Coordinates of C-alpha atoms in Angstrom, one line a residue:
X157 CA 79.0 196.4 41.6
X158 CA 80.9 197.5 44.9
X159 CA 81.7 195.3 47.6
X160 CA 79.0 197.2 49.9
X161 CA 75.8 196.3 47.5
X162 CA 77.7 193.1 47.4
X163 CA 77.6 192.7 50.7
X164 CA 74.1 193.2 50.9
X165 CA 72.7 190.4 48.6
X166 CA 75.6 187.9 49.1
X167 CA 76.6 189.0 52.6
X168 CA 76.5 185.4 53.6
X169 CA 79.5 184.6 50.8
X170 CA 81.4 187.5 52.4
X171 CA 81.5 186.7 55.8
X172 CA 82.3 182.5 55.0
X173 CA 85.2 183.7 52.6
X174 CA 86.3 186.8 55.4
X175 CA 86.3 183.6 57.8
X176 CA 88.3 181.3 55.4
X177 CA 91.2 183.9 54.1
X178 CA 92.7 187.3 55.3
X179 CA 92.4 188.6 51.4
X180 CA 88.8 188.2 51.7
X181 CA 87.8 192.2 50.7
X182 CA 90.1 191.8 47.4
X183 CA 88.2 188.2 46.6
X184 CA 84.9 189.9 47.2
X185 CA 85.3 192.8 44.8
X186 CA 86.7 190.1 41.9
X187 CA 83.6 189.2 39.5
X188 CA 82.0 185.6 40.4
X189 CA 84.5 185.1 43.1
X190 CA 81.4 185.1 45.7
X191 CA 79.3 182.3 43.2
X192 CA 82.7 179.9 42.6
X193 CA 83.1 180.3 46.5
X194 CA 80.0 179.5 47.0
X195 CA 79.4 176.9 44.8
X196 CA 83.0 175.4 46.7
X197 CA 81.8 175.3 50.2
X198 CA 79.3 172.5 50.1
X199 CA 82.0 170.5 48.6
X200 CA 84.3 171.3 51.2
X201 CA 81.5 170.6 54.0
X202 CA 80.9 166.9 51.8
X203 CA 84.6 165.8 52.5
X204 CA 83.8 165.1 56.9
X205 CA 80.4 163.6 55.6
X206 CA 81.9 161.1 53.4
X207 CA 84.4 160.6 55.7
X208 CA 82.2 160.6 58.7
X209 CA 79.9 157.9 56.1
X210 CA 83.1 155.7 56.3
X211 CA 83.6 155.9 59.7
X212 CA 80.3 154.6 60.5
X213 CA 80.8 151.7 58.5
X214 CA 84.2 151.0 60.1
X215 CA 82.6 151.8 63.3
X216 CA 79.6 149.2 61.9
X217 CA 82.3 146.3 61.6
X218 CA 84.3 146.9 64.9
X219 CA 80.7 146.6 66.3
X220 CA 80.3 143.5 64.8
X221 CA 83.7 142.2 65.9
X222 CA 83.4 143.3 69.1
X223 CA 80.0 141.6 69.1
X224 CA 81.4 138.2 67.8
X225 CA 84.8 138.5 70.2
X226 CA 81.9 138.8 73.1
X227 CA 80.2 135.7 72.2
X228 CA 82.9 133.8 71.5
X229 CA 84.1 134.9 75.5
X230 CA 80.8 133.7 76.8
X231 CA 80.8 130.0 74.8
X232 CA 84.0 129.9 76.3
X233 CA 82.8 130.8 79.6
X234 CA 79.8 128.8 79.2
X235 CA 82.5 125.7 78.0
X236 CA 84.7 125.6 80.4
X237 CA 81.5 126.2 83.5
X238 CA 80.0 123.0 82.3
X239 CA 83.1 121.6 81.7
X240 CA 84.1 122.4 85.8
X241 CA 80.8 121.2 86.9
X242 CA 81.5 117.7 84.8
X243 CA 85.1 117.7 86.5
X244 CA 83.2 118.1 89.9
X245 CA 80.4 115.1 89.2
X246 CA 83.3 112.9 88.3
X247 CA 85.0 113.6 91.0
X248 CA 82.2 113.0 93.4
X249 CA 81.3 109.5 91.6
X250 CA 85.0 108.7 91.5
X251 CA 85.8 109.7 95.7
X252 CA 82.2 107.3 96.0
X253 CA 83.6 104.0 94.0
X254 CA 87.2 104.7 96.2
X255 CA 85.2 104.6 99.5
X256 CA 83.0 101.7 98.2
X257 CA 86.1 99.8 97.3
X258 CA 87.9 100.9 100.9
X259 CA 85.0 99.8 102.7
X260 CA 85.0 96.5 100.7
X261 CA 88.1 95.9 101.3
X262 CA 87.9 96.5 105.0
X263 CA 84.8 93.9 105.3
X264 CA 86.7 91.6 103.2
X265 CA 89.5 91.2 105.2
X266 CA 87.7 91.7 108.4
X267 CA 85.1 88.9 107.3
X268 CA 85.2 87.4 103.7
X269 CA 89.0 86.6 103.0
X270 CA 89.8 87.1 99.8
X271 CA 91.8 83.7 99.3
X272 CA 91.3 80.9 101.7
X273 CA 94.0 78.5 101.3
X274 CA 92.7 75.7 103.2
X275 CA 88.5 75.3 103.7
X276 CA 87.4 73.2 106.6
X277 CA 85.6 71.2 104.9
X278 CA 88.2 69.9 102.8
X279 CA 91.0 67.4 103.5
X280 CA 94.1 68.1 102.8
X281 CA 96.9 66.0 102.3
X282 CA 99.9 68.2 101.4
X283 CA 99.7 71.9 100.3
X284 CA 102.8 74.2 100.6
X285 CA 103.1 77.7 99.5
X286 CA 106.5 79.1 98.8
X287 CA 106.9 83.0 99.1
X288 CA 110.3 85.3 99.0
X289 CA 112.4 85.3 102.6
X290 CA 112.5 88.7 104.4
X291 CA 115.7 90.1 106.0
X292 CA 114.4 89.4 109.4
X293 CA 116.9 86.2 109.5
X294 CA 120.1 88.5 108.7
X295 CA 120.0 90.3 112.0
X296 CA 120.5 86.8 113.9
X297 CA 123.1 84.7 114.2
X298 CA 122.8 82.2 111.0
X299 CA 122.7 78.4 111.4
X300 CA 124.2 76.9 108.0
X301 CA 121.2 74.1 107.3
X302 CA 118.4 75.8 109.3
X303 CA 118.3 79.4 109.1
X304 CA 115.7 79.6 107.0
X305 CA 116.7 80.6 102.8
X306 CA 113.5 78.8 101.4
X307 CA 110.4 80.7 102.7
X308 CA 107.0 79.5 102.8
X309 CA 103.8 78.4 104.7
X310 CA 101.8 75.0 104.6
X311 CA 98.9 73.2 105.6
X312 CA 98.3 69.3 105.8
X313 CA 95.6 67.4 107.9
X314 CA 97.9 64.2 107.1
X315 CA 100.1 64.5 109.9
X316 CA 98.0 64.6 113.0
X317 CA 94.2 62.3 113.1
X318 CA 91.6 64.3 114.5
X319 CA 91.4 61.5 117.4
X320 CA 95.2 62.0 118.0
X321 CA 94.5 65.6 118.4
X322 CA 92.1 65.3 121.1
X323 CA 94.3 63.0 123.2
X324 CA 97.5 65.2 122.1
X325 CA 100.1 62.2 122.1
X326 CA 103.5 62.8 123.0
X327 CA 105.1 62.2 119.5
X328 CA 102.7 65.3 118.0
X329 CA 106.1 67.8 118.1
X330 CA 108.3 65.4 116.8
X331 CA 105.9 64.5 113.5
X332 CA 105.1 68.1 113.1
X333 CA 109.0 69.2 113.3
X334 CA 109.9 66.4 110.6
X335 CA 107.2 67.6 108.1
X336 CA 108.4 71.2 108.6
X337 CA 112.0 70.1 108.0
X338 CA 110.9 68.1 104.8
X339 CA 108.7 71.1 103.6
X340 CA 111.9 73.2 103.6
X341 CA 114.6 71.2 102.4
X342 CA 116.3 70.5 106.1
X343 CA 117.6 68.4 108.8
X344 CA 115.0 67.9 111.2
X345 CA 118.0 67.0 113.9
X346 CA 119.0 70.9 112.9
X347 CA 116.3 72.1 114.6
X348 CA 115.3 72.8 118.0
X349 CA 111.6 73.5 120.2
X350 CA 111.8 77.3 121.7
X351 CA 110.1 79.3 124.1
X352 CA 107.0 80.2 123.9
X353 CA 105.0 76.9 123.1
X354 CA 102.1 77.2 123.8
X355 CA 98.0 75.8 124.3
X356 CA 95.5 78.7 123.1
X357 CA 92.4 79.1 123.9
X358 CA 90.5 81.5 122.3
X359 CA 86.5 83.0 122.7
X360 CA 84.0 85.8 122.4
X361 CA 85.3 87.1 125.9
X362 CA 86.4 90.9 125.8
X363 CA 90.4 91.3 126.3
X364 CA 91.5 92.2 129.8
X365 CA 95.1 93.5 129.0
X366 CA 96.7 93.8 125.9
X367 CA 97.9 90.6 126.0
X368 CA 94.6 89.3 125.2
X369 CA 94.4 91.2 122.0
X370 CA 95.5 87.8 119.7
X371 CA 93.7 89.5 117.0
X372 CA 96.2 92.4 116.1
X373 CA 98.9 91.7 113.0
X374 CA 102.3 90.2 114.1
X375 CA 105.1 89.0 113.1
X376 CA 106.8 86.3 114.9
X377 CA 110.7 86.5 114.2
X378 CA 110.2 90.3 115.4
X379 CA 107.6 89.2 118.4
X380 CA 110.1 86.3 119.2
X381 CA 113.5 86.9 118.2
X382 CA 114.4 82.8 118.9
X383 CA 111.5 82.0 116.2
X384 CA 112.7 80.8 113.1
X385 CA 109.4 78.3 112.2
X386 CA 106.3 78.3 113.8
X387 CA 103.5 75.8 113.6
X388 CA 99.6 75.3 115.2
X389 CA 97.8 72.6 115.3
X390 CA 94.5 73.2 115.7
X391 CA 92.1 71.1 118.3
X392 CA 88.4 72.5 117.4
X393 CA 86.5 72.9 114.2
X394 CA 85.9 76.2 112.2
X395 CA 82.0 76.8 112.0
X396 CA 81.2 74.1 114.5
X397 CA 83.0 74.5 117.4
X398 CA 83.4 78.4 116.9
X399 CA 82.6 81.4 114.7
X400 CA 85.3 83.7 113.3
X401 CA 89.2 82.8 114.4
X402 CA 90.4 82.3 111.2
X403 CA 94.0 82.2 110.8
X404 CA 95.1 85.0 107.9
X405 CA 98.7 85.6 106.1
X406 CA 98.6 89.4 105.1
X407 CA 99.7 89.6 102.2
X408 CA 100.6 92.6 99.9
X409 CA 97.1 92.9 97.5
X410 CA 95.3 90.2 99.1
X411 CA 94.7 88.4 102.4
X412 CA 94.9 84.3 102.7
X413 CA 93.1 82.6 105.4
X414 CA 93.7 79.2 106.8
X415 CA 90.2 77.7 109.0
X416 CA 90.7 75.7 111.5
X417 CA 89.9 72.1 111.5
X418 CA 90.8 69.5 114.8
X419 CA 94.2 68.0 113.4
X420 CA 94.9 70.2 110.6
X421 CA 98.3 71.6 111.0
X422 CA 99.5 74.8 109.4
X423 CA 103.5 76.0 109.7
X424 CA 105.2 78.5 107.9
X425 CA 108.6 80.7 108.5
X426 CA 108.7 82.9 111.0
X427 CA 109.8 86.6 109.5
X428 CA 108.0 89.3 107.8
X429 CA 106.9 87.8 104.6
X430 CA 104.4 85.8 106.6
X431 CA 102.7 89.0 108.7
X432 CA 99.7 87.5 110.4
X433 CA 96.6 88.0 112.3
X434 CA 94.1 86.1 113.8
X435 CA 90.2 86.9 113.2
X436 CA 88.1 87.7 116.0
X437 CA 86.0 84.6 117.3
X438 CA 82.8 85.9 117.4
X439 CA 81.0 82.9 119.2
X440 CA 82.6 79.2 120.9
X441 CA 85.7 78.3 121.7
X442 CA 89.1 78.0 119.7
X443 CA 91.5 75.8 120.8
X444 CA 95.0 75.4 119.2
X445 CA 98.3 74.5 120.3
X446 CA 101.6 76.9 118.7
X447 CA 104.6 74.8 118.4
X448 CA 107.6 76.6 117.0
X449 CA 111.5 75.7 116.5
X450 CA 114.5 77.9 116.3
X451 CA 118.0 77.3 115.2
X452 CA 119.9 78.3 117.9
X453 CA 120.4 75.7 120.2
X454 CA 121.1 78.1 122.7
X455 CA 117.4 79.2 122.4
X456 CA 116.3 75.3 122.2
X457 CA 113.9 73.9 124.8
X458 CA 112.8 70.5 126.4
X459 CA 109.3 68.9 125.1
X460 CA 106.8 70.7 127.9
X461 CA 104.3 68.5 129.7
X462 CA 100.8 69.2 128.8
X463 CA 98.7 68.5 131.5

């Protein structure tokens, strides 16, 4: 059989071998060459299949990772939003307790002391509280025996009768000096009255000039650099007399009040580890008289004449 009749019943073999090889006319005219050609090109055409079939399963299981890698990202996402909004509620509960405890604080210390060391209603014989001296005293000339080196603050209603308070007898100074110098370990003849002493009296009137704003926290060595103790004794009762005026050591942590009772004396050294304030009377009348002593004779005073 020539190539032409060939050709005419296997034309389509012809033409895909002329296509695959440049010897394609002596291929055609060798016997079964057309039928084994042929019978080859399918299998040729089978190797993309199979490999496209694998490729589609790869392709199946990046699809699935890809899947699993984007659900992971969104539980993560999903996590870490509820996670942020938890963050944010306890941040919001936690900023409300702070203010609740700032504003408690503030009304505490404004109103409800947190310690009182000395009620009005109770009678107190002796009661001294030691505390650690500042360097206030360093920047003075020191007075071996009197400069204060044991620090404190006390209360007694032992010293002064409540009917001795209301006349104010001459001796009051002198009584209240020795119990200050026996509080602190020293010579009573070692220390000396100073400028200001003074009679207070204290009400619900509004402050004219700053001077009238008792209520503000001081500290008496830096107030009055001649201070070295300083006492009151007080000449009106706490809840009857008056509302508010409550005497209060600021302390670090906590404030201490001291309420006033007719007679009761309360004394304590005069730098800044006894910072102090006096509450607000919010009705009546306060009356108190501030004694202090300094150790500079230089700064000493004669006994004024209350009238």
């Amino acid at each position: 059989m020539d190539c032409s009749a060939l050709s005419s019943s296997l034309s389509s073999g012809c033409v895909s071998a002329s296509f695959r090889s440049p010897r394609a006319g002596r291929e055609c005219g060798a016997p079964g060459s057309d039928s084994v050609r042929s019978a080859m090109a399918p299998q040729r055409r089978a190797g993309p299949k199979a490999a496209e079939s694998s490729g589609g399963s790869a392709g199946t299981w990046a699809d699935r990772g890809e899947r699993r890698r984007l659900s992971s990202v969104r539980k993560s996402r999903a996590y870490q939003e509820s996670r942020r909004k938890w963050l944010k509620v306890a941040f919001l509960v936690s900023s409300a307790v702070l203010v609740s405890l700032l504003s408690w604080s503030y009304l505490v210390s404004e109103d409800g002391v947190a310690e009182v060391l000395a009620h009005y209603s109770e009678s107190l014989q002796d009661r001294f509280i030691e505390v650690p001296c500042s360097e206030d005293y360093d920047s003075h000339k020191r007075f071996e025996g009197c400069t204060p080196r044991k620090c404190g603050r006390g209360i007694t209603d032992a010293v002064i009768t409540r009917e001795e308070a209301e006349r104010i007898r001459s001796d009051v100074r002198r009584r209240i000096q020795q119990t200050i110098a026996q509080a602190f370990g020293i010579s009573s003849s070692s220390m000396y009255l100073t400028k200001p002493t003074f009679f207070s009296r204290i009400n619900s009137t509004e402050a004219k000039t700053t001077h009238d704003e008792y209520w503000h926290p001081h500290i008496d060595k830096v107030t009055y650099g001649s201070f070295d103790y300083t006492s009151l004794l007080y000449l009106s009762d706490y809840t009857e007399d008056f509302g508010g005026g409550r005497f209060v050591f600021m302390d670090v942590g906590a404030n201490r009040t001291v309420e006033p009772r007719a007679g009761r004396v309360s004394f304590f050294t005069s730098g800044s580890e006894n910072l102090h304030r006096v509450e607000k009377v919010r009705w009546g009348t306060r009356y108190a008289i501030t004694i202090s002593f300094t150790c500079n004779p230089d700064h000493g005073i004669e006994d004024p004449v209350l009238t």
